[in-house]
Amino acid sequence: MWLTRFRELPAALRVLFLASFINRAGMFVFPLLAVYLVRGKDLSAGEAGLLISVGSTGLLVGSLLSGPLCDLRGRRAALLGSLLLNAAGYLGLAVLDGPPWTYAGLLFVALVGMGMFGPAANTLVADLTTPEQRPFAYTVNYVGNNLGMGVGPLLGGLAAAYSYDIMFAGNILAGLVCAVLIALWVPRDRHRRAGNRKDRARPGPLGHHHVLLVVLVSFFYVVPLIGLEYTLPLAVTTVLDESAGLVGAVYTINSVVVVGLGLFLEKRMRGHGTKLLLLVSGALWAAGLAVIVVAFSLPAILLSTVIWTLGEIIVSVIVPTYVADHVDERRVGTFMALNGFVLGLARLAVPAGLGALWTVHGHQPVFLTLLAAPLVGMAAYAVLRIRPSAAATAALPPKTAEAPATT
């Protein structure tokens, strides 16, 4: 039973999952930032969009900083630093009244903190779990994050309806509560300064080229996720001429599927090879997007969301698990940071590219492009040499476990 498996996880991880949920549920500001800059700071929509784009580079920087900081100062220090940076950036946005460029700078600081949190949390999960526990632990973390993301915008909207000050105060308070929980319950890292000969012989990410390729190819599964975040609101409101309120139904369905089926799906994934699961994830992404391409309508979009969300769950669990299983302990933080960087890169590049394509050719080529992305990812994973999970290898008889495999 999942509750029994949850209790078997280290107490520090159970607290981390609670903190991750609170942190996500307390992200009042980011979803409503454009509204705040336009209505609260009297900027134009164009100025607000530009400032958010510039400030969002902080997500990339935070992802890149997370790995070195985890390695140099420890996982707990990286988590605490991310929360305090986020709180400091949003505090500045709430109380300072300066020229527009200052808002971009403060948002950059806040999003550096946001970008650091996920990779550091994934690294801590890798540290404190056995290979058998990892898929379950990453699934619980992912479900908790999505549950928080479903609650956060609703709470943020209610807070903003009363006052933007309350919205910022709630976000900052949630971050500080998470920092206190982590400071009290997450232990300091054991320093691993002494590397073995194998570590010294293969420095940097290229020492684990198969893991590097798995993480980089996951970009093609991230593209449709970020692309749909950008295109579905436009498609619903402009092409289908439906109410903007229906956009929320898409996000609600996504959260309901993740929360309702995430743990069920993790149980069904056990015993299956990493390559097979990555291919299944891509097939679900492609099937969901094909529904939109073939039968473009609001019911098709809602059905599509159910299908591609299943693919999203699988890849979101499998990739960090693969990193944790196959990377030397001293480099796990670096690879988790690279995984976060792939997501941040997609957030910067995909909306701009799809926006240009939509402007010139309309919505149909945009959704065909999104459909092509997971197909490219599937083709790449099909030819890559992907090793079996640590849990699967441990379950094999000794002679079989020593034989090379390409699951």
GROMACS .gro file of C-alpha atoms in nm:
model
  407
    1MET     CA    1   0.000   0.000   0.000
    2TRP     CA    2   0.133   0.343  -0.087
    3LEU     CA    3   0.087   0.478   0.268
    4THR     CA    4   0.310   0.203   0.405
    5ARG     CA    5   0.573   0.275   0.141
    6PHE     CA    6   0.551   0.645   0.225
    7ARG     CA    7   0.615   0.575   0.595
    8GLU     CA    8   0.921   0.368   0.503
    9LEU     CA    9   1.087   0.672   0.345
   10PRO     CA   10   1.330   0.872   0.562
   11ALA     CA   11   1.167   1.141   0.776
   12ALA     CA   12   1.376   1.407   0.601
   13LEU     CA   13   1.217   1.314   0.267
   14ARG     CA   14   0.865   1.319   0.407
   15VAL     CA   15   0.933   1.670   0.533
   16LEU     CA   16   1.084   1.765   0.196
   17PHE     CA   17   0.768   1.652   0.017
   18LEU     CA   18   0.556   1.857   0.258
   19ALA     CA   19   0.782   2.158   0.205
   20SER     CA   20   0.765   2.114  -0.174
   21PHE     CA   21   0.385   2.109  -0.160
   22ILE     CA   22   0.372   2.421   0.059
   23ASN     CA   23   0.624   2.594  -0.163
   24ARG     CA   24   0.423   2.519  -0.478
   25ALA     CA   25   0.090   2.603  -0.316
   26GLY     CA   26   0.243   2.930  -0.197
   27MET     CA   27   0.356   3.038  -0.545
   28PHE     CA   28   0.097   3.312  -0.561
   29VAL     CA   29   0.305   3.568  -0.747
   30PHE     CA   30   0.443   3.405  -1.059
   31PRO     CA   31   0.110   3.306  -1.224
   32LEU     CA   32  -0.025   3.660  -1.165
   33LEU     CA   33   0.294   3.855  -1.227
   34ALA     CA   34   0.185   4.002  -1.560
   35VAL     CA   35  -0.138   4.126  -1.401
   36TYR     CA   36   0.058   4.280  -1.112
   37LEU     CA   37   0.302   4.463  -1.339
   38VAL     CA   38   0.024   4.599  -1.560
   39ARG     CA   39  -0.226   4.694  -1.289
   40GLY     CA   40  -0.003   4.740  -0.989
   41LYS     CA   41   0.296   4.909  -1.156
   42ASP     CA   42   0.115   5.073  -1.452
   43LEU     CA   43   0.329   4.907  -1.719
   44SER     CA   44   0.201   4.821  -2.065
   45ALA     CA   45   0.136   4.459  -2.157
   46GLY     CA   46   0.439   4.468  -2.388
   47GLU     CA   47   0.666   4.606  -2.116
   48ALA     CA   48   0.541   4.347  -1.868
   49GLY     CA   49   0.603   4.063  -2.115
   50LEU     CA   50   0.956   4.184  -2.188
   51LEU     CA   51   1.044   4.219  -1.821
   52ILE     CA   52   0.907   3.872  -1.743
   53SER     CA   53   1.108   3.722  -2.031
   54VAL     CA   54   1.428   3.889  -1.911
   55GLY     CA   55   1.364   3.795  -1.548
   56SER     CA   56   1.283   3.436  -1.646
   57THR     CA   57   1.645   3.380  -1.744
   58GLY     CA   58   1.685   3.341  -1.368
   59LEU     CA   59   1.529   2.994  -1.400
   60LEU     CA   60   1.816   2.887  -1.625
   61VAL     CA   61   2.079   3.043  -1.401
   62GLY     CA   62   1.923   2.887  -1.092
   63SER     CA   63   1.922   2.543  -1.253
   64LEU     CA   64   2.290   2.576  -1.343
   65LEU     CA   65   2.386   2.705  -0.998
   66SER     CA   66   2.200   2.431  -0.814
   67GLY     CA   67   2.443   2.151  -0.905
   68PRO     CA   68   2.767   2.327  -0.801
   69LEU     CA   69   2.602   2.461  -0.485
   70CYS     CA   70   2.477   2.112  -0.392
   71ASP     CA   71   2.829   1.978  -0.441
   72LEU     CA   72   3.013   2.259  -0.261
   73ARG     CA   73   2.777   2.349   0.024
   74GLY     CA   74   2.538   2.056   0.043
   75ARG     CA   75   2.180   1.978  -0.054
   76ARG     CA   76   2.024   2.145   0.249
   77ALA     CA   77   2.219   2.465   0.189
   78ALA     CA   78   2.103   2.473  -0.175
   79LEU     CA   79   1.740   2.425  -0.071
   80LEU     CA   80   1.758   2.696   0.193
   81GLY     CA   81   1.941   2.932  -0.040
   82SER     CA   82   1.678   2.884  -0.310
   83LEU     CA   83   1.391   2.965  -0.074
   84LEU     CA   84   1.563   3.272   0.073
   85LEU     CA   85   1.655   3.409  -0.271
   86ASN     CA   86   1.299   3.364  -0.389
   87ALA     CA   87   1.162   3.542  -0.082
   88ALA     CA   88   1.413   3.827  -0.114
   89GLY     CA   89   1.331   3.883  -0.483
   90TYR     CA   90   0.958   3.893  -0.425
   91LEU     CA   91   0.998   4.114  -0.120
   92GLY     CA   92   1.180   4.365  -0.339
   93LEU     CA   93   0.908   4.348  -0.604
   94ALA     CA   94   0.643   4.411  -0.339
   95VAL     CA   95   0.797   4.710  -0.160
   96LEU     CA   96   1.030   4.886  -0.407
   97ASP     CA   97   0.900   5.142  -0.654
   98GLY     CA   98   1.170   5.207  -0.910
   99PRO     CA   99   1.229   5.211  -1.286
  100PRO     CA  100   1.104   4.909  -1.485
  101TRP     CA  101   1.449   4.750  -1.515
  102THR     CA  102   1.460   4.705  -1.138
  103TYR     CA  103   1.155   4.479  -1.158
  104ALA     CA  104   1.334   4.257  -1.409
  105GLY     CA  105   1.636   4.240  -1.178
  106LEU     CA  106   1.428   4.151  -0.872
  107LEU     CA  107   1.231   3.893  -1.068
  108PHE     CA  108   1.562   3.746  -1.186
  109VAL     CA  109   1.672   3.701  -0.823
  110ALA     CA  110   1.339   3.541  -0.728
  111LEU     CA  111   1.349   3.300  -1.021
  112VAL     CA  112   1.712   3.203  -0.959
  113GLY     CA  113   1.580   3.076  -0.628
  114MET     CA  114   1.287   2.902  -0.796
  115GLY     CA  115   1.518   2.737  -1.049
  116MET     CA  116   1.750   2.605  -0.778
  117PHE     CA  117   1.484   2.430  -0.571
  118GLY     CA  118   1.377   2.145  -0.802
  119PRO     CA  119   1.725   2.008  -0.889
  120ALA     CA  120   1.835   2.032  -0.525
  121ALA     CA  121   1.522   1.847  -0.410
  122ASN     CA  122   1.574   1.575  -0.673
  123THR     CA  123   1.936   1.538  -0.561
  124LEU     CA  124   1.831   1.496  -0.198
  125VAL     CA  125   1.579   1.228  -0.300
  126ALA     CA  126   1.859   1.044  -0.481
  127ASP     CA  127   2.079   1.066  -0.170
  128LEU     CA  128   1.824   0.938   0.081
  129THR     CA  129   1.651   0.657  -0.110
  130THR     CA  130   1.742   0.305  -0.210
  131PRO     CA  131   1.710   0.211  -0.579
  132GLU     CA  132   1.384   0.030  -0.501
  133GLN     CA  133   1.236   0.340  -0.335
  134ARG     CA  134   1.338   0.600  -0.594
  135PRO     CA  135   1.056   0.571  -0.851
  136PHE     CA  136   0.798   0.588  -0.571
  137ALA     CA  137   0.974   0.882  -0.403
  138TYR     CA  138   0.999   1.081  -0.726
  139THR     CA  139   0.634   1.006  -0.800
  140VAL     CA  140   0.522   1.130  -0.457
  141ASN     CA  141   0.730   1.445  -0.501
  142TYR     CA  142   0.584   1.504  -0.848
  143VAL     CA  143   0.226   1.446  -0.731
  144GLY     CA  144   0.276   1.682  -0.436
  145ASN     CA  145   0.421   1.952  -0.660
  146ASN     CA  146   0.128   1.926  -0.901
  147LEU     CA  147  -0.124   1.932  -0.619
  148GLY     CA  148   0.041   2.249  -0.494
  149MET     CA  149   0.039   2.397  -0.843
  150GLY     CA  150  -0.333   2.330  -0.864
  151VAL     CA  151  -0.402   2.503  -0.533
  152GLY     CA  152  -0.154   2.792  -0.567
  153PRO     CA  153  -0.309   2.996  -0.851
  154LEU     CA  154  -0.652   2.970  -0.688
  155LEU     CA  155  -0.523   3.095  -0.353
  156GLY     CA  156  -0.313   3.360  -0.527
  157GLY     CA  157  -0.615   3.488  -0.717
  158LEU     CA  158  -0.815   3.516  -0.397
  159ALA     CA  159  -0.528   3.699  -0.224
  160ALA     CA  160  -0.478   3.937  -0.517
  161ALA     CA  161  -0.849   4.018  -0.518
  162TYR     CA  162  -0.801   4.173  -0.175
  163SER     CA  163  -0.452   4.316  -0.212
  164TYR     CA  164  -0.130   4.255  -0.402
  165ASP     CA  165   0.047   4.301  -0.069
  166ILE     CA  166  -0.137   3.996   0.067
  167MET     CA  167  -0.044   3.801  -0.245
  168PHE     CA  168   0.327   3.876  -0.199
  169ALA     CA  169   0.312   3.823   0.178
  170GLY     CA  170   0.154   3.479   0.132
  171ASN     CA  171   0.422   3.374  -0.119
  172ILE     CA  172   0.706   3.494   0.104
  173LEU     CA  173   0.554   3.339   0.417
  174ALA     CA  174   0.513   3.001   0.246
  175GLY     CA  175   0.878   3.007   0.140
  176LEU     CA  176   0.996   3.091   0.491
  177VAL     CA  177   0.782   2.813   0.643
  178CYS     CA  178   0.945   2.569   0.399
  179ALA     CA  179   1.290   2.700   0.495
  180VAL     CA  180   1.217   2.640   0.864
  181LEU     CA  181   1.094   2.285   0.796
  182ILE     CA  182   1.405   2.203   0.593
  183ALA     CA  183   1.640   2.363   0.846
  184LEU     CA  184   1.487   2.157   1.129
  185TRP     CA  185   1.438   1.820   0.959
  186VAL     CA  186   1.678   1.783   0.669
  187PRO     CA  187   2.023   1.681   0.797
  188ARG     CA  188   2.348   1.834   0.686
  189ASP     CA  189   2.519   1.647   0.404
  190ARG     CA  190   2.804   1.413   0.461
  191HIS     CA  191   3.097   1.573   0.281
  192ARG     CA  192   3.236   1.359   0.000
  193ARG     CA  193   3.565   1.525  -0.075
  194ALA     CA  194   3.759   1.209  -0.144
  195GLY     CA  195   3.691   1.081  -0.493
  196ASN     CA  196   3.789   0.739  -0.614
  197ARG     CA  197   4.006   0.670  -0.915
  198LYS     CA  198   3.705   0.616  -1.138
  199ASP     CA  199   3.574   0.964  -1.050
  200ARG     CA  200   3.904   1.129  -1.135
  201ALA     CA  201   3.934   0.942  -1.463
  202ARG     CA  202   3.601   1.063  -1.596
  203PRO     CA  203   3.544   1.425  -1.493
  204GLY     CA  204   3.234   1.617  -1.586
  205PRO     CA  205   2.906   1.509  -1.744
  206LEU     CA  206   3.076   1.335  -2.038
  207GLY     CA  207   3.193   1.069  -1.793
  208HIS     CA  208   2.830   0.945  -1.799
  209HIS     CA  209   2.750   1.002  -2.164
  210HIS     CA  210   2.450   0.766  -2.167
  211VAL     CA  211   2.290   0.963  -1.880
  212LEU     CA  212   2.376   1.291  -2.051
  213LEU     CA  213   2.200   1.176  -2.368
  214VAL     CA  214   1.890   1.056  -2.180
  215VAL     CA  215   1.857   1.396  -2.011
  216LEU     CA  216   1.921   1.597  -2.329
  217VAL     CA  217   1.679   1.392  -2.541
  218SER     CA  218   1.408   1.451  -2.278
  219PHE     CA  219   1.401   1.805  -2.422
  220PHE     CA  220   1.175   1.667  -2.698
  221TYR     CA  221   0.925   1.556  -2.432
  222VAL     CA  222   0.947   1.893  -2.255
  223VAL     CA  223   0.880   2.089  -2.577
  224PRO     CA  224   0.513   1.983  -2.600
  225LEU     CA  225   0.459   2.051  -2.229
  226ILE     CA  226   0.583   2.408  -2.252
  227GLY     CA  227   0.431   2.451  -2.596
  228LEU     CA  228   0.086   2.355  -2.472
  229GLU     CA  229   0.118   2.595  -2.178
  230TYR     CA  230   0.164   2.871  -2.435
  231THR     CA  231  -0.065   2.761  -2.719
  232LEU     CA  232  -0.372   2.616  -2.548
  233PRO     CA  233  -0.488   2.947  -2.392
  234LEU     CA  234  -0.452   3.109  -2.735
  235ALA     CA  235  -0.628   2.821  -2.910
  236VAL     CA  236  -0.921   2.816  -2.668
  237THR     CA  237  -0.979   3.192  -2.664
  238THR     CA  238  -0.894   3.297  -3.021
  239VAL     CA  239  -0.936   2.997  -3.255
  240LEU     CA  240  -1.227   2.828  -3.076
  241ASP     CA  241  -1.362   3.160  -2.942
  242GLU     CA  242  -1.437   3.010  -2.602
  243SER     CA  243  -1.424   3.174  -2.261
  244ALA     CA  244  -1.085   3.219  -2.098
  245GLY     CA  245  -1.232   3.044  -1.796
  246LEU     CA  246  -1.224   2.717  -1.990
  247VAL     CA  247  -0.844   2.740  -2.002
  248GLY     CA  248  -0.849   2.662  -1.633
  249ALA     CA  249  -1.031   2.336  -1.707
  250VAL     CA  250  -0.726   2.211  -1.896
  251TYR     CA  251  -0.497   2.275  -1.599
  252THR     CA  252  -0.753   2.124  -1.361
  253ILE     CA  253  -0.770   1.804  -1.569
  254ASN     CA  254  -0.391   1.788  -1.579
  255SER     CA  255  -0.366   1.821  -1.199
  256VAL     CA  256  -0.648   1.573  -1.137
  257VAL     CA  257  -0.482   1.310  -1.359
  258VAL     CA  258  -0.142   1.360  -1.195
  259VAL     CA  259  -0.281   1.345  -0.842
  260GLY     CA  260  -0.534   1.071  -0.913
  261LEU     CA  261  -0.328   0.840  -1.131
  262GLY     CA  262   0.035   0.924  -1.048
  263LEU     CA  263   0.081   0.661  -0.775
  264PHE     CA  264  -0.129   0.406  -0.967
  265LEU     CA  265   0.089   0.454  -1.273
  266GLU     CA  266   0.412   0.426  -1.070
  267LYS     CA  267   0.297   0.087  -0.943
  268ARG     CA  268   0.234  -0.028  -1.301
  269MET     CA  269   0.579   0.094  -1.412
  270ARG     CA  270   0.763  -0.138  -1.177
  271GLY     CA  271   0.940  -0.423  -1.351
  272HIS     CA  272   0.948  -0.254  -1.693
  273GLY     CA  273   1.268  -0.141  -1.860
  274THR     CA  274   1.373   0.223  -1.875
  275LYS     CA  275   1.382   0.231  -2.254
  276LEU     CA  276   1.033   0.081  -2.283
  277LEU     CA  277   0.891   0.334  -2.036
  278LEU     CA  278   1.051   0.626  -2.220
  279LEU     CA  279   0.904   0.500  -2.547
  280VAL     CA  280   0.561   0.457  -2.387
  281SER     CA  281   0.584   0.810  -2.252
  282GLY     CA  282   0.660   0.943  -2.600
  283ALA     CA  283   0.376   0.740  -2.750
  284LEU     CA  284   0.130   0.888  -2.499
  285TRP     CA  285   0.256   1.239  -2.575
  286ALA     CA  286   0.218   1.176  -2.949
  287ALA     CA  287  -0.126   1.019  -2.911
  288GLY     CA  288  -0.253   1.311  -2.706
  289LEU     CA  289  -0.125   1.567  -2.954
  290ALA     CA  290  -0.260   1.365  -3.247
  291VAL     CA  291  -0.609   1.400  -3.099
  292ILE     CA  292  -0.576   1.780  -3.123
  293VAL     CA  293  -0.432   1.770  -3.473
  294VAL     CA  294  -0.697   1.534  -3.611
  295ALA     CA  295  -1.005   1.671  -3.432
  296PHE     CA  296  -0.932   2.028  -3.326
  297SER     CA  297  -1.208   2.118  -3.080
  298LEU     CA  298  -1.259   2.185  -2.711
  299PRO     CA  299  -1.358   1.820  -2.633
  300ALA     CA  300  -1.049   1.704  -2.824
  301ILE     CA  301  -0.827   1.936  -2.620
  302LEU     CA  302  -0.973   1.806  -2.293
  303LEU     CA  303  -0.935   1.440  -2.400
  304SER     CA  304  -0.584   1.514  -2.523
  305THR     CA  305  -0.491   1.652  -2.180
  306VAL     CA  306  -0.581   1.324  -2.011
  307ILE     CA  307  -0.366   1.125  -2.255
  308TRP     CA  308  -0.052   1.338  -2.264
  309THR     CA  309  -0.056   1.388  -1.887
  310LEU     CA  310   0.009   1.014  -1.850
  311GLY     CA  311   0.318   1.054  -2.067
  312GLU     CA  312   0.423   1.355  -1.861
  313ILE     CA  313   0.404   1.154  -1.539
  314ILE     CA  314   0.619   0.871  -1.675
  315VAL     CA  315   0.905   1.083  -1.810
  316SER     CA  316   0.902   1.309  -1.501
  317VAL     CA  317   0.968   1.003  -1.281
  318ILE     CA  318   1.194   0.801  -1.510
  319VAL     CA  319   1.453   1.068  -1.599
  320PRO     CA  320   1.553   1.170  -1.241
  321THR     CA  321   1.543   0.804  -1.137
  322TYR     CA  322   1.781   0.715  -1.421
  323VAL     CA  323   2.017   0.995  -1.315
  324ALA     CA  324   2.012   0.880  -0.952
  325ASP     CA  325   2.071   0.517  -1.050
  326HIS     CA  326   2.364   0.568  -1.287
  327VAL     CA  327   2.558   0.879  -1.184
  328ASP     CA  328   2.835   0.885  -0.924
  329GLU     CA  329   2.714   1.036  -0.598
  330ARG     CA  330   2.940   1.338  -0.634
  331ARG     CA  331   2.785   1.429  -0.970
  332VAL     CA  332   2.417   1.369  -0.905
  333GLY     CA  333   2.361   1.738  -0.829
  334THR     CA  334   2.519   1.841  -1.159
  335PHE     CA  335   2.297   1.610  -1.362
  336MET     CA  336   1.982   1.706  -1.174
  337ALA     CA  337   2.073   2.067  -1.247
  338LEU     CA  338   2.112   1.978  -1.615
  339ASN     CA  339   1.765   1.823  -1.608
  340GLY     CA  340   1.629   2.149  -1.467
  341PHE     CA  341   1.824   2.347  -1.727
  342VAL     CA  342   1.654   2.152  -2.008
  343LEU     CA  343   1.316   2.260  -1.871
  344GLY     CA  344   1.429   2.621  -1.832
  345LEU     CA  345   1.570   2.628  -2.184
  346ALA     CA  346   1.239   2.506  -2.323
  347ARG     CA  347   1.054   2.777  -2.129
  348LEU     CA  348   1.266   3.043  -2.299
  349ALA     CA  349   1.289   2.905  -2.653
  350VAL     CA  350   0.959   2.728  -2.721
  351PRO     CA  351   0.706   3.013  -2.672
  352ALA     CA  352   0.911   3.247  -2.891
  353GLY     CA  353   0.951   2.990  -3.168
  354LEU     CA  354   0.588   2.879  -3.164
  355GLY     CA  355   0.468   3.238  -3.144
  356ALA     CA  356   0.659   3.327  -3.460
  357LEU     CA  357   0.524   3.017  -3.638
  358TRP     CA  358   0.165   3.093  -3.529
  359THR     CA  359   0.193   3.455  -3.649
  360VAL     CA  360   0.307   3.352  -3.997
  361HIS     CA  361   0.118   3.026  -4.060
  362GLY     CA  362  -0.160   2.997  -3.801
  363HIS     CA  363  -0.230   2.735  -3.537
  364GLN     CA  364  -0.221   2.413  -3.743
  365PRO     CA  365   0.157   2.405  -3.809
  366VAL     CA  366   0.213   2.483  -3.442
  367PHE     CA  367   0.032   2.169  -3.324
  368LEU     CA  368   0.196   1.961  -3.597
  369THR     CA  369   0.534   2.082  -3.467
  370LEU     CA  370   0.437   1.985  -3.113
  371LEU     CA  371   0.332   1.642  -3.240
  372ALA     CA  372   0.667   1.598  -3.417
  373ALA     CA  373   0.869   1.668  -3.101
  374PRO     CA  374   0.787   1.348  -2.904
  375LEU     CA  375   0.821   1.143  -3.224
  376VAL     CA  376   1.178   1.272  -3.259
  377GLY     CA  377   1.239   1.191  -2.892
  378MET     CA  378   1.106   0.836  -2.937
  379ALA     CA  379   1.331   0.780  -3.238
  380ALA     CA  380   1.634   0.899  -3.039
  381TYR     CA  381   1.553   0.683  -2.736
  382ALA     CA  382   1.496   0.381  -2.962
  383VAL     CA  383   1.858   0.389  -3.084
  384LEU     CA  384   2.028   0.500  -2.759
  385ARG     CA  385   2.200   0.251  -2.534
  386ILE     CA  386   1.997   0.282  -2.215
  387ARG     CA  387   2.099   0.078  -1.914
  388PRO     CA  388   1.856  -0.103  -1.683
  389SER     CA  389   1.750   0.058  -1.358
  390ALA     CA  390   1.947  -0.017  -1.043
  391ALA     CA  391   1.644  -0.189  -0.890
  392ALA     CA  392   1.604  -0.417  -1.193
  393THR     CA  393   1.976  -0.503  -1.195
  394ALA     CA  394   1.975  -0.584  -0.824
  395ALA     CA  395   1.685  -0.823  -0.877
  396LEU     CA  396   1.873  -1.028  -1.139
  397PRO     CA  397   2.078  -1.341  -1.053
  398PRO     CA  398   2.449  -1.256  -1.006
  399LYS     CA  399   2.568  -1.386  -1.344
  400THR     CA  400   2.288  -1.216  -1.532
  401ALA     CA  401   2.336  -0.888  -1.348
  402GLU     CA  402   2.700  -0.876  -1.457
  403ALA     CA  403   2.614  -0.913  -1.827
  404PRO     CA  404   2.580  -0.594  -2.029
  405ALA     CA  405   2.223  -0.500  -2.111
  406THR     CA  406   2.043  -0.239  -2.315
  407THR     CA  407   1.695  -0.239  -2.170
   0.00000   0.00000   0.00000
